[in-house]
Every structure is written in C-alpha cells, then in structure tokens.
Short mmCIF file of C-alpha atoms and ligand atoms in Angstrom, two decimals:
data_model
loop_
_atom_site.label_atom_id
_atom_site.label_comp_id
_atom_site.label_asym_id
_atom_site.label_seq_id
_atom_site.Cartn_x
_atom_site.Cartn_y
_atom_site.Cartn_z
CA UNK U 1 24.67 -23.44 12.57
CA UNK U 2 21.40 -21.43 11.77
CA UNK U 3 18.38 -23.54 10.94
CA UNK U 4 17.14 -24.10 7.57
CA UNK U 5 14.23 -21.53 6.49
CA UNK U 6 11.53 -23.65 4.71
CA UNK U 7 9.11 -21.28 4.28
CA UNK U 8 8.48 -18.01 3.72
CA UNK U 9 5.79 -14.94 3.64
CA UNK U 10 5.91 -12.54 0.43
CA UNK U 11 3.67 -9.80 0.33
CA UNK U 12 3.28 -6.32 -1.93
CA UNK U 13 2.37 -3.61 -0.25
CA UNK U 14 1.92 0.32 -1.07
CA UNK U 15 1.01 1.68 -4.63
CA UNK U 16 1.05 -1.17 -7.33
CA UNK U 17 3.91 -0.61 -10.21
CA UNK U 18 5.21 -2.50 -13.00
CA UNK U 19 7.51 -5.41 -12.35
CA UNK U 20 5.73 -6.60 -9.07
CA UNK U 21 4.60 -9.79 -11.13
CA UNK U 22 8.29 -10.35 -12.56
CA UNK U 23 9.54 -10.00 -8.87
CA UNK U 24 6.98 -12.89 -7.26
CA UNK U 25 7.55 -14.75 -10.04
CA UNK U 26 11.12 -14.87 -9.53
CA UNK U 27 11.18 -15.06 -5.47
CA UNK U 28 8.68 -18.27 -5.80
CA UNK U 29 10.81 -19.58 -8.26
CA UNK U 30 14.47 -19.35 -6.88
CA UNK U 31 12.71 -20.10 -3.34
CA UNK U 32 11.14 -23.40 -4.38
CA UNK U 33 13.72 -24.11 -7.71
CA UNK U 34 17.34 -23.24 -6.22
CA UNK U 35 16.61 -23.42 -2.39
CA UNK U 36 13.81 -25.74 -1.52
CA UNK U 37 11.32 -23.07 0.28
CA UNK U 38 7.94 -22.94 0.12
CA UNK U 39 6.53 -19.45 -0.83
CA UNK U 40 3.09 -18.51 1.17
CA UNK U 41 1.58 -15.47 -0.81
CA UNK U 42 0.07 -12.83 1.23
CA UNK U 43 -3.09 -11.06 0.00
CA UNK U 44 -3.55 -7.02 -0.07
CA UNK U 45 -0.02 -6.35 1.73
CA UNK U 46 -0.12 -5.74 5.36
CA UNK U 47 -3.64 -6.53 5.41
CA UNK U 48 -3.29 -9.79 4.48
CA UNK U 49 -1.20 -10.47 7.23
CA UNK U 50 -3.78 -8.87 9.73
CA UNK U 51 -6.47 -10.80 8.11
CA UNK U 52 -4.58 -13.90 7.44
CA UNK U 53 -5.10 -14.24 4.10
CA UNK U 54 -2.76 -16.61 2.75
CA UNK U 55 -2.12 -18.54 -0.41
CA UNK U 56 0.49 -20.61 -1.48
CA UNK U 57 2.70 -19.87 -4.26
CA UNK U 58 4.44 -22.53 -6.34
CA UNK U 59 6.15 -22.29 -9.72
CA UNK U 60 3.39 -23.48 -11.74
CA UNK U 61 0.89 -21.08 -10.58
CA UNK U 62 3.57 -18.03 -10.87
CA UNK U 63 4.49 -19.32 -14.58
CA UNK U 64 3.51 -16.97 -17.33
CA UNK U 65 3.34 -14.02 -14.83
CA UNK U 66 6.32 -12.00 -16.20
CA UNK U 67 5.12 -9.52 -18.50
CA UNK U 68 1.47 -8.64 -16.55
CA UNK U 69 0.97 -5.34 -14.96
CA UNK U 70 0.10 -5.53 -11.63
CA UNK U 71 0.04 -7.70 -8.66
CA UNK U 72 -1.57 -11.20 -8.51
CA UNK U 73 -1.41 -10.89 -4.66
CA UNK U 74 -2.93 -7.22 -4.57
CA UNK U 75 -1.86 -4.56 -2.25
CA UNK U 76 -3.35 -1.77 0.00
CA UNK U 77 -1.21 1.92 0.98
CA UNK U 78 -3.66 2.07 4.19
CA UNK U 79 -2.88 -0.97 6.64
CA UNK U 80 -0.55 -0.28 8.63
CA UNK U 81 -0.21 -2.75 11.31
CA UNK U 82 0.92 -0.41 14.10
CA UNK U 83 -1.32 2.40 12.69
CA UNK U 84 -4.29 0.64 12.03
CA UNK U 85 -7.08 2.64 11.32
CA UNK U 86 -10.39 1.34 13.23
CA UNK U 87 -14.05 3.35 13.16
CA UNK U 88 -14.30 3.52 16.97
CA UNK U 89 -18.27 3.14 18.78
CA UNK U 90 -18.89 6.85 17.91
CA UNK U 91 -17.83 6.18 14.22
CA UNK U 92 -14.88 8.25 15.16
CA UNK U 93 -11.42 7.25 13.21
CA UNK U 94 -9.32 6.04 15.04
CA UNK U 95 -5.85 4.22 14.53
CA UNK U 96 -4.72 1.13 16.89
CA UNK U 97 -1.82 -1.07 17.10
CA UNK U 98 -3.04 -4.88 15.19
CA UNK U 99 0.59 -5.99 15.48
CA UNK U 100 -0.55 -9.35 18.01
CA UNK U 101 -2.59 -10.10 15.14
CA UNK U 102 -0.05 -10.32 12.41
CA UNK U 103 2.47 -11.95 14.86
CA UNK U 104 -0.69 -14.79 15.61
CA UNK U 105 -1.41 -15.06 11.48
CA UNK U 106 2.28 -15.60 11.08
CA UNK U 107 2.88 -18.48 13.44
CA UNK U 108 -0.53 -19.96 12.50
CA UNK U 109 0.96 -19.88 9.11
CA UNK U 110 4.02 -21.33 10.02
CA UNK U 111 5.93 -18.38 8.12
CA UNK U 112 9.66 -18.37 8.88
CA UNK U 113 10.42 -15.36 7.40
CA UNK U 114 8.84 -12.13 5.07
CA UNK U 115 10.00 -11.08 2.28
CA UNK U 116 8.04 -7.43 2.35
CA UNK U 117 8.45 -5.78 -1.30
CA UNK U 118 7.42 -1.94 -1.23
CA UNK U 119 8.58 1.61 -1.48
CA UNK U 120 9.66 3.71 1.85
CA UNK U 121 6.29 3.15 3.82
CA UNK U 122 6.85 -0.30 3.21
CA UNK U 123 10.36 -0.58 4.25
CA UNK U 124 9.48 1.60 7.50
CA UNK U 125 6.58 -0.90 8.73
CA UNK U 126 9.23 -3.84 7.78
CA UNK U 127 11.58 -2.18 9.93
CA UNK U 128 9.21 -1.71 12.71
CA UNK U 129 8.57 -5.51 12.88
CA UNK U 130 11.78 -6.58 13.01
CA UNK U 131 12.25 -4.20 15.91
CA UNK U 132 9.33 -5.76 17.75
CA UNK U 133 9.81 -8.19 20.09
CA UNK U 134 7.22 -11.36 20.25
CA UNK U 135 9.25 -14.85 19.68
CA UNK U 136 9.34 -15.84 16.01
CA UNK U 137 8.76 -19.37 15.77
CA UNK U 138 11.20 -21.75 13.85
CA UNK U 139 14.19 -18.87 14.16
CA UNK U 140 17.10 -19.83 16.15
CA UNK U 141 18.68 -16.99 18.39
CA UNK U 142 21.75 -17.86 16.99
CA UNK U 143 21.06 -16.46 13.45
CA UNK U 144 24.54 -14.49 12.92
CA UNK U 145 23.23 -10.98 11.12
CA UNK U 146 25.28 -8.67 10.45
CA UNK U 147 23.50 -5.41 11.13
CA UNK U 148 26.33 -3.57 12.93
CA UNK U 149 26.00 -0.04 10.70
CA UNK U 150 22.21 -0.31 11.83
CA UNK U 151 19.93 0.15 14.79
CA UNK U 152 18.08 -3.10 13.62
CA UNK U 153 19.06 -6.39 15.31
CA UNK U 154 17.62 -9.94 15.40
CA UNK U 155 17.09 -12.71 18.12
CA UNK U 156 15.15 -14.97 19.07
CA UNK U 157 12.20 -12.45 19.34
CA UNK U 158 11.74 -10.84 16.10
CA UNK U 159 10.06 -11.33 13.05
CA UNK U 160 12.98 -12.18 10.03
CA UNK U 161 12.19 -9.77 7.23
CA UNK U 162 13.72 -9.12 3.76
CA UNK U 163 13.05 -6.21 1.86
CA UNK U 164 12.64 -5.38 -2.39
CA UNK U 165 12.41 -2.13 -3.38
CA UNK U 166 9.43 -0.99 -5.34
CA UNK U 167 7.97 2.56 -6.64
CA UNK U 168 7.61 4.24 -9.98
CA UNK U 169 8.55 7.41 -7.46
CA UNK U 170 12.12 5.79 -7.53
CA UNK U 171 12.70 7.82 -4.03
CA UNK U 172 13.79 4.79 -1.87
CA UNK U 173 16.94 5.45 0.01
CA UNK U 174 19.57 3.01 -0.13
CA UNK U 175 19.04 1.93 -3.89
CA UNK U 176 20.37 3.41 -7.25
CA UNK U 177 16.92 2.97 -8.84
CA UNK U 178 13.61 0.95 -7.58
CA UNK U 179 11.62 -1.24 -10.58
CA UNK U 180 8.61 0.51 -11.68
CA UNK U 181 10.38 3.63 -12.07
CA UNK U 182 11.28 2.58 -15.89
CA UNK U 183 7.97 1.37 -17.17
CA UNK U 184 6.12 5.23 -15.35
CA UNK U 185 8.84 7.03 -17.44
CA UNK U 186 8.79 5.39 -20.26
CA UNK U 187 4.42 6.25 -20.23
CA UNK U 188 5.52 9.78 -19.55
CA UNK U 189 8.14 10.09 -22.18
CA UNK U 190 5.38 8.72 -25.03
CA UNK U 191 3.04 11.07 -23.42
CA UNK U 192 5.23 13.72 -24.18
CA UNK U 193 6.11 13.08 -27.74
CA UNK U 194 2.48 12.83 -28.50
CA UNK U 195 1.89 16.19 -26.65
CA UNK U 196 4.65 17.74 -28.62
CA UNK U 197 3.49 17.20 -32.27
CA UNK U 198 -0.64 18.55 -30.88
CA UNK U 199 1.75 21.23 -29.09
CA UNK U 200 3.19 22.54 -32.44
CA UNK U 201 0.47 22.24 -34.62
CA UNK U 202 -2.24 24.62 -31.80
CA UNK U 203 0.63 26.70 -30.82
CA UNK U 204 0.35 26.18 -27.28
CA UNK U 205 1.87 25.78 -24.48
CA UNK U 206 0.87 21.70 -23.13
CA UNK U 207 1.46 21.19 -19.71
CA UNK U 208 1.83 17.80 -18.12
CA UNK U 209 1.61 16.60 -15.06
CA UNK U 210 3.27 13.70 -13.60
CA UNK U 211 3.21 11.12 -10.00
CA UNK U 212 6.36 11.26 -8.18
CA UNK U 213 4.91 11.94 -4.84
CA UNK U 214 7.87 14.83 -3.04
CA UNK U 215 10.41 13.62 -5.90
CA UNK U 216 11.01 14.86 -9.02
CA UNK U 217 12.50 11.85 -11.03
CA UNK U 218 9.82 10.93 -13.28
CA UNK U 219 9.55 14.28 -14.37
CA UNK U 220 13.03 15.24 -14.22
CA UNK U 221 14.21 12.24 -16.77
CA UNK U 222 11.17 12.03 -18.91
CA UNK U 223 10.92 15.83 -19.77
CA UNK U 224 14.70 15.58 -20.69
CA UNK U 225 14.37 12.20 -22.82
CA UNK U 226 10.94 13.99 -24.37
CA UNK U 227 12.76 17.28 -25.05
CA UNK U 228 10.65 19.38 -22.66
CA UNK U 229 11.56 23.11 -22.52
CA UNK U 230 10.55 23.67 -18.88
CA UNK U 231 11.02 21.12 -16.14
CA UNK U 232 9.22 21.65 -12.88
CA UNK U 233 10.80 19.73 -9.77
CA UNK U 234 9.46 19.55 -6.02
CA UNK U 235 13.55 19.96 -4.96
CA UNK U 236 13.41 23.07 -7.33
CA UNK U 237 10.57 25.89 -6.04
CA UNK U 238 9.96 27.55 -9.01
CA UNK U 239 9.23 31.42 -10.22
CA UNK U 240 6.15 31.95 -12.25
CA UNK U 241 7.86 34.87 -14.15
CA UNK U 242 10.71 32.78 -14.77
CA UNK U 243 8.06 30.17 -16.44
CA UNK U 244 6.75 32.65 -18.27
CA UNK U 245 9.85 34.53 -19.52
CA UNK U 246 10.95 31.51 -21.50
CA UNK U 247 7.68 30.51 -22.79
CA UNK U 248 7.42 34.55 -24.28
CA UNK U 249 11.57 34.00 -25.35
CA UNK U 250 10.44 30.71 -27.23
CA UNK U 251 7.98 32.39 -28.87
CA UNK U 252 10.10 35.36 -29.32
CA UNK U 253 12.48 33.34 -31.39
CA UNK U 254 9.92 31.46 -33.78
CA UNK U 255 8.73 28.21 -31.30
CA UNK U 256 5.18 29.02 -30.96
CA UNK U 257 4.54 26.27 -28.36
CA UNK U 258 6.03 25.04 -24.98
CA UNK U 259 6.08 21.80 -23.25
CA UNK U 260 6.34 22.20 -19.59
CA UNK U 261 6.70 19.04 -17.28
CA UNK U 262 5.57 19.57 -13.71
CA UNK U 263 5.81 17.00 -11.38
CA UNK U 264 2.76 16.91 -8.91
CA UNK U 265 4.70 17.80 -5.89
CA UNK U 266 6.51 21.26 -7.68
CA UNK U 267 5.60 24.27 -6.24
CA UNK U 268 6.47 28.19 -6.56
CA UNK U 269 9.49 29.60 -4.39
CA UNK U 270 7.04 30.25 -0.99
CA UNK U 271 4.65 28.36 -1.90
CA UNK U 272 2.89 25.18 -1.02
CA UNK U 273 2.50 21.77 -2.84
CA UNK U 274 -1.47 21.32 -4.34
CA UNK U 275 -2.95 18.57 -2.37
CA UNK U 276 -5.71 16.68 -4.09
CA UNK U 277 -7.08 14.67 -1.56
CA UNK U 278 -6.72 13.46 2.15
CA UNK U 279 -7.03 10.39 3.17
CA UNK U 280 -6.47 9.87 6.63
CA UNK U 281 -7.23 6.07 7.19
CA UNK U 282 -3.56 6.39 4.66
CA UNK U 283 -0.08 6.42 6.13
CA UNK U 284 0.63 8.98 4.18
CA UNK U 285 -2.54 10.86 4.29
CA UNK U 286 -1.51 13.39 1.43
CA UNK U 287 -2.60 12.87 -2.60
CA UNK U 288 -0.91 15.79 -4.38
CA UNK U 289 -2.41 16.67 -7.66
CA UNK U 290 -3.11 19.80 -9.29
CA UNK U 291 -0.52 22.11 -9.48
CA UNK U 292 -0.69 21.56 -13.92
CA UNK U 293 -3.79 23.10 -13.92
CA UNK U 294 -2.93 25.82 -11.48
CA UNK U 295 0.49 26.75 -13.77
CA UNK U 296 -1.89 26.52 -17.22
CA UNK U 297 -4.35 29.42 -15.77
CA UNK U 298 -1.62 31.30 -14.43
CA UNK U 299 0.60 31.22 -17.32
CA UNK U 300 -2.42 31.70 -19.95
CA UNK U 301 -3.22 34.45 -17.80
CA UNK U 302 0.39 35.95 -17.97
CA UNK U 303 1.54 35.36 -21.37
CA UNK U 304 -1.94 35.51 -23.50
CA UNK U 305 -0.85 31.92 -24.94
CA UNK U 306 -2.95 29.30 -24.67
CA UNK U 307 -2.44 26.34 -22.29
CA UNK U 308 -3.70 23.26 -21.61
CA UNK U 309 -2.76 20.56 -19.23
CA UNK U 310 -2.62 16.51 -19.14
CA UNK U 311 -2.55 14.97 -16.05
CA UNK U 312 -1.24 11.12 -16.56
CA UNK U 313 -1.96 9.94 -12.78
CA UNK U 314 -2.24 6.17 -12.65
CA UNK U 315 -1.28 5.39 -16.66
CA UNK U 316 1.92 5.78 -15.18
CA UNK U 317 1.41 2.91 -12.73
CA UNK U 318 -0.75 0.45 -14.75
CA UNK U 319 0.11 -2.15 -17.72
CA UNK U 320 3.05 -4.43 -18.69
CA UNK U 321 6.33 -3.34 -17.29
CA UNK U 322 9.45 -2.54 -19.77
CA UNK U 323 11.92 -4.34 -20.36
CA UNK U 324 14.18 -2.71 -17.63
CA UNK U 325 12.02 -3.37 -15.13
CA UNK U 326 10.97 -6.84 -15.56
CA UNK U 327 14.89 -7.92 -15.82
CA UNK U 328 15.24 -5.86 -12.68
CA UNK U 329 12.48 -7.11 -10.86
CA UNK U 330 13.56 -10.75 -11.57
CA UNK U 331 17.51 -9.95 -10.19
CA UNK U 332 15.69 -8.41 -7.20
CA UNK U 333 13.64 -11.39 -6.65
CA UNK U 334 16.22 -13.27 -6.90
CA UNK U 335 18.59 -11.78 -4.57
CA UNK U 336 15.56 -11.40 -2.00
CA UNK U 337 15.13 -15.17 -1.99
CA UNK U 338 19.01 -15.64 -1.34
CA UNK U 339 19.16 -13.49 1.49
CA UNK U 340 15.85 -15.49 3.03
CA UNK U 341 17.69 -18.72 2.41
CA UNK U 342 20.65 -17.72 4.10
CA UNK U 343 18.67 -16.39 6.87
CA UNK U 344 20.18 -12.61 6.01
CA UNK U 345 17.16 -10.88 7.32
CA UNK U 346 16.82 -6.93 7.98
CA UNK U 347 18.24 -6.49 4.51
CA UNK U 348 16.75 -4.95 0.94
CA UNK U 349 17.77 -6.20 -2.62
CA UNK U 350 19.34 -2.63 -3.96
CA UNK U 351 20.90 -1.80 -7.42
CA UNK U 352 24.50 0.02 -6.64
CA UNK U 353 25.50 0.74 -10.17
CA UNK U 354 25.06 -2.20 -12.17
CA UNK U 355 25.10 -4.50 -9.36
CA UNK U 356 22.39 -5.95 -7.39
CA UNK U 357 23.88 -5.84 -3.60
CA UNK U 358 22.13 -6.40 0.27
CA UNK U 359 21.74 -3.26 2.23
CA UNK U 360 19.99 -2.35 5.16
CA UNK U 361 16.32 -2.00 5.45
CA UNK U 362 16.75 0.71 8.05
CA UNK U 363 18.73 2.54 5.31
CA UNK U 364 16.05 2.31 2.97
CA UNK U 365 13.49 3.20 5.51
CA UNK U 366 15.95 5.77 6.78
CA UNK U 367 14.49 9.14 4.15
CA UNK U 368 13.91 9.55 0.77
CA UNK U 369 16.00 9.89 -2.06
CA UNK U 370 15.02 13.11 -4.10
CA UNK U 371 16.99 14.90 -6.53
CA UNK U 372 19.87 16.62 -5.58
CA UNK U 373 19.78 20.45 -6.69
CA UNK U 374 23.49 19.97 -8.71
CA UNK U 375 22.00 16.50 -9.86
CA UNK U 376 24.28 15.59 -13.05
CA UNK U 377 21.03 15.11 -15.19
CA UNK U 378 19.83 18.20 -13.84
CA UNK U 379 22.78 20.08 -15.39
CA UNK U 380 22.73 18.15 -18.76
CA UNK U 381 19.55 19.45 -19.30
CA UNK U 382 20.19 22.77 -18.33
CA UNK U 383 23.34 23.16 -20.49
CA UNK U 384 20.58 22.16 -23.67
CA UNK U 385 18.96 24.97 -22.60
CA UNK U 386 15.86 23.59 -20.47
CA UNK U 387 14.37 25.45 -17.74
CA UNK U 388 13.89 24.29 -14.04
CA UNK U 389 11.60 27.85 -13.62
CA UNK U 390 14.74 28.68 -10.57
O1 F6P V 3 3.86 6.35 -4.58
C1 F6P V 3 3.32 6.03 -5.80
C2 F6P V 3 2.26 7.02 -6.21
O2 F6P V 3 1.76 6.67 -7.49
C3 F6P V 3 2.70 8.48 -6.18
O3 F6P V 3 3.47 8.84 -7.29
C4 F6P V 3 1.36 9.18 -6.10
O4 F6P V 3 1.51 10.45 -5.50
C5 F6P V 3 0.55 8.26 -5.22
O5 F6P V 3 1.16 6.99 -5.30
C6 F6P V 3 -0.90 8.14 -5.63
O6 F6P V 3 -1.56 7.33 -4.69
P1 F6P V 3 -3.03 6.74 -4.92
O7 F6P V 3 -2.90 5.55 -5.83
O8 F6P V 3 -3.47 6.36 -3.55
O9 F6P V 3 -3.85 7.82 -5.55
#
C-alpha cells in the first residue's frame, strides 16, 4: 500500500494573477481539514526552494485570504532551478543547474511532495523535476501512478509533484480555462466600456492594448464582451489597410470613432511581434509591449483620424479576483490537495467543461493553447460584424 503523505511543499511561481490566494487557501485547508497534511509554504516560487525559504501554512493563518489579490507566498518568473542564472567572476551572466540545492532544501524540509501552481513555465520546470532522478525521501517505490499516456514516471527517485494551473494568459495546454484569466478580462472589458463613451464623444479611434503574452484570449473575449469593432490577435497577422478600411467604412456610415483591441503579441501579416524589453536572467527572456502605439501612428497617419492608445499592462494582473476565479481557484485547490493525498503525483487540476478533472503535467507543459483561427468565438464576433484586420 503507498505510504501516507504528511506533508507537503506549495509554491507560486511565474507572473502573479488573481485567485492565487483563493487557491492556497483552499490547498492548506483541504490538506490539513479533510486529509491531515501539513502544508509548508514556499517563498518567491522556485527560489524559495533554492533558498530554502519555508513557512508553514495552517488554516488559521490562510483564513480571510479569499478575496486578496495576490500571493501571500510571492513569486519570481526568473528562477529556474535548472537554468539558474548566476553573475560569473567576470560579471558575465551566466545560467547553472541549482537542482542539488532544491533536492537538499526539500529533504531538509522534510517535504513529501509539491504542489507547484503556475502557468506553462511552471508546469515545464515541474515536469523537469519529476524527471530527475535523486531519491525522494519518505516516497515508497511502490507508489502506483498512472502515467502511461506520458513520458513522466515516478519511483523511488523522483521528486512527487502536483500541478494547478495559473495565468490571466489562459494559454496552458491541457485545461479548458486557467484562474486569473476571468478577473484580467473582466479589467479589460471595464476598460473598454470606459474607452468607448471618451471614444464617441472625441471622435476617435481608442486603441487598447492588452497582456496575453503569444495568445490572444484576453483580447479576443474582452473586445467581443466590450463591443470592440476591430480585434487584433497574435494567431491572426493582421493588414494595416484592412485596419484602416473599416475604421474609414465606420466613419463612412455615421460612427465617428473606433475601438480597436490589440493584444500585445498581434502583429502585421510579415511582420514581427514589438518586444518591450529583454530580460535574459528570465526563462522567457521576451516582454512584448508596444505594438498599440505602433497601430495608433500608423493608422492616424493613414486615415487622418485621431488615435490614441491605452496600454492596461499589470491592472490586468493586480487586485481582488472575480467571482469566477476565486470559486475556481478554490475547486483547483481542492482537487490539487486530493491528488497529493492520494499520492497521484505528475498530475495538474484542469477544468474539462464544467468539471474539474487530473491530467498530465507533461500535457500541460507539452505547448500552449492559443486560439484556433476557426475558434467558435472568433466567428461569433465576426458574424456581428467585428474585424480581426485578416
Ligand atoms: O504571463 C503573464 C504576463 O502578464 C503576460 O501576459 C505578460 O506578457 C507578462 O506576464 C509580463 O511579464 P512581467 O510581469 O515580467 O512584465
């Protein structure tokens, strides 16, 4: 029979979003409440574990938590254990493998297992320690885990991970929709109204610019629930003149103003994505940003109407998460401190429909989830008459 798990890490790693609260509220709670685990919270994501910088979590000190923005535990998108990045003796960057030192901080811990709760970068480091092999104290080789469909197993030499999906991006493989995603459109869709009624009244055209790294769902469902007239997707290059030509066909019929939603990564048919910024200590070295500002001078230029862009950035990722996503965070929580219990590792809490089910983390770290050209959504929009600038 496979041992009792009595205690477990649970760290937040990656971007912050809305809901992470709700979801180590509710991990601590069913841990400790419905299966008798102690929850050890790890500070700044993966760089708590480097750093060993533990805390323990118990019911009382997670009460109260569900509605705050955030994470209590913090987080970091730039410590990657197996990419490490390190300022070498000639102050050159350079990135090492740390994982000894993780695997050390997790036995001095006495951690049994990790519940890891992130977007795809997150999911692919998770993988990557369960595919290590240094001996995991406290878990039997006989765990039985199911993980034929996958190329992840577990013995006596791995680290016991369970995933939760996180990102206002909502991009992660393997999941209908990841918390966070909600709260980021619901921002952008009050952005928008607001936009709309400063739109009408200058007769311009108001560009905004959302997050979404190279997926287009923030901007994709809240420029169709804030009526935009031009949608602009990274899975969709667009055509300036085709931007243009229904901003001049608006105004050609009496609408003297535009709303155009670009998502950051969006770019023209040949073109490139804007970057912002590198960062190369960052897994993901690329910040994209830009491109609304690039579109505003180029249509102004074009059409003679005035433009002017908003660029939401992290409003989308700060404050109290909606309603959606704290009731989805909690079920995730939940289901992430069921599968620890019953010593299910290598799997991610994922909504299928309505349903919150276990898949694989190598699914979820397996590529992202962007929208699909013939996207259902996609076509509702475009049978209202928005434009996608294709
Ligand atoms: O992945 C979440 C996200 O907010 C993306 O939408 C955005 O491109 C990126 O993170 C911004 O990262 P940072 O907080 O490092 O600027």
């Amino acid at each position: 029979m496979a041992k009792k798990i009595r205690r477990i890490g649970l760290l937040t790693a990656g971007g912050d979003c809305p809901g992470l609260n709700a979801v180590i509220r509710a991990v601590t709670k069913a841990a400790a409440g419905v299966h008798g685990m102690q929850v050890i919270g790890i500070e700044d994501g993966f760089a708590g574990l480097i750093h060993g910088k533990f805390r323990e979590l118990t019911a009382q000190n997670v009460s109260g938590l569900i509605q705050t923005g955030g994470t209590i535990l913090g987080t970091s998108n730039r410590d990657n254990p197996f990419k490490y990045p390190v300022t070498n003796d000639r102050g050159e960057l350079e990135f090492r493998d740390v994982f000894d030192q993780v695997r050390a901080n997790y036995d001095k811990a006495h951690l049994e297992a990790l519940v890891a709760v992130g977007g795809d970068g997150t999911m692919a480091m998770t993988a990557e320690m369960i595919k290590r092999g240094i001996p995991c104290v406290g878990v039997p080789k006989t765990i039985d885990n199911d993980l034929a469909a996958t190329d992840v197993t577990f013995g006596f030499d791995t680290v016991p991970c369970v995933g939760v999906p996180k990102t206002i991006d909502n991009d992660l493989a393997a999941t209908d929709v990841t918390f966070g995603f909600d709260t980021a459109l619901t921002v952008a869709t009050e952005a928008l109204d607001r936009l709309h009624t400063t739109a009408s009244s200058h007769h311009r055209v108001m560009i905004m610019e959302t997050m979404g790294r190279y997926a287009g769902w923030i901007a994709l469902y809240a420029g169709v629930a804030g009526g935009g007239d031009i949608i602009l997707l990274p899975e969709l290059p667009f055509r300036l003149d085709r931007v243009c030509q229904k901003v001049l066909e608006r105004n050609s019929r009496g609408k003297r103003f535009s709303i155009v939603v670009v998502a950051e990564g969006a770019r023209p048919e040949g073109g490139e994505m804007v970057v912002r910024k590198v960062i190369k200590e960052s897994t993901d070295s690329l910040r994209l940003g830009g491109i609304g500002q690039q579109l505003a001078d180029q249509v102004e230029e074009r059409t003679g109407i005035e433009c002017r862009v908003t660029v939401l950035g992290h409003l989308q990722r700060g404050g109290s998460p909606t309603a959606f996503d704290r009731i989805l965070g909690t079920r995730f929580g939940v289901k992430a401190a069921e599968l620890a219990a019953a010593g299910d590792f290598g799997k991610m809490a994922a909504l299928k429909g309505l349903r919150v089910e276990a898949v694989t983390i190598a699914e979820a770290a397996g590529g992202l989830r962007r929208v699909e050209p013939d996207n259902e959504v996609v076509r509702a929009a475009r049978a209202l008459g928005t434009a996608f600038g294709d």
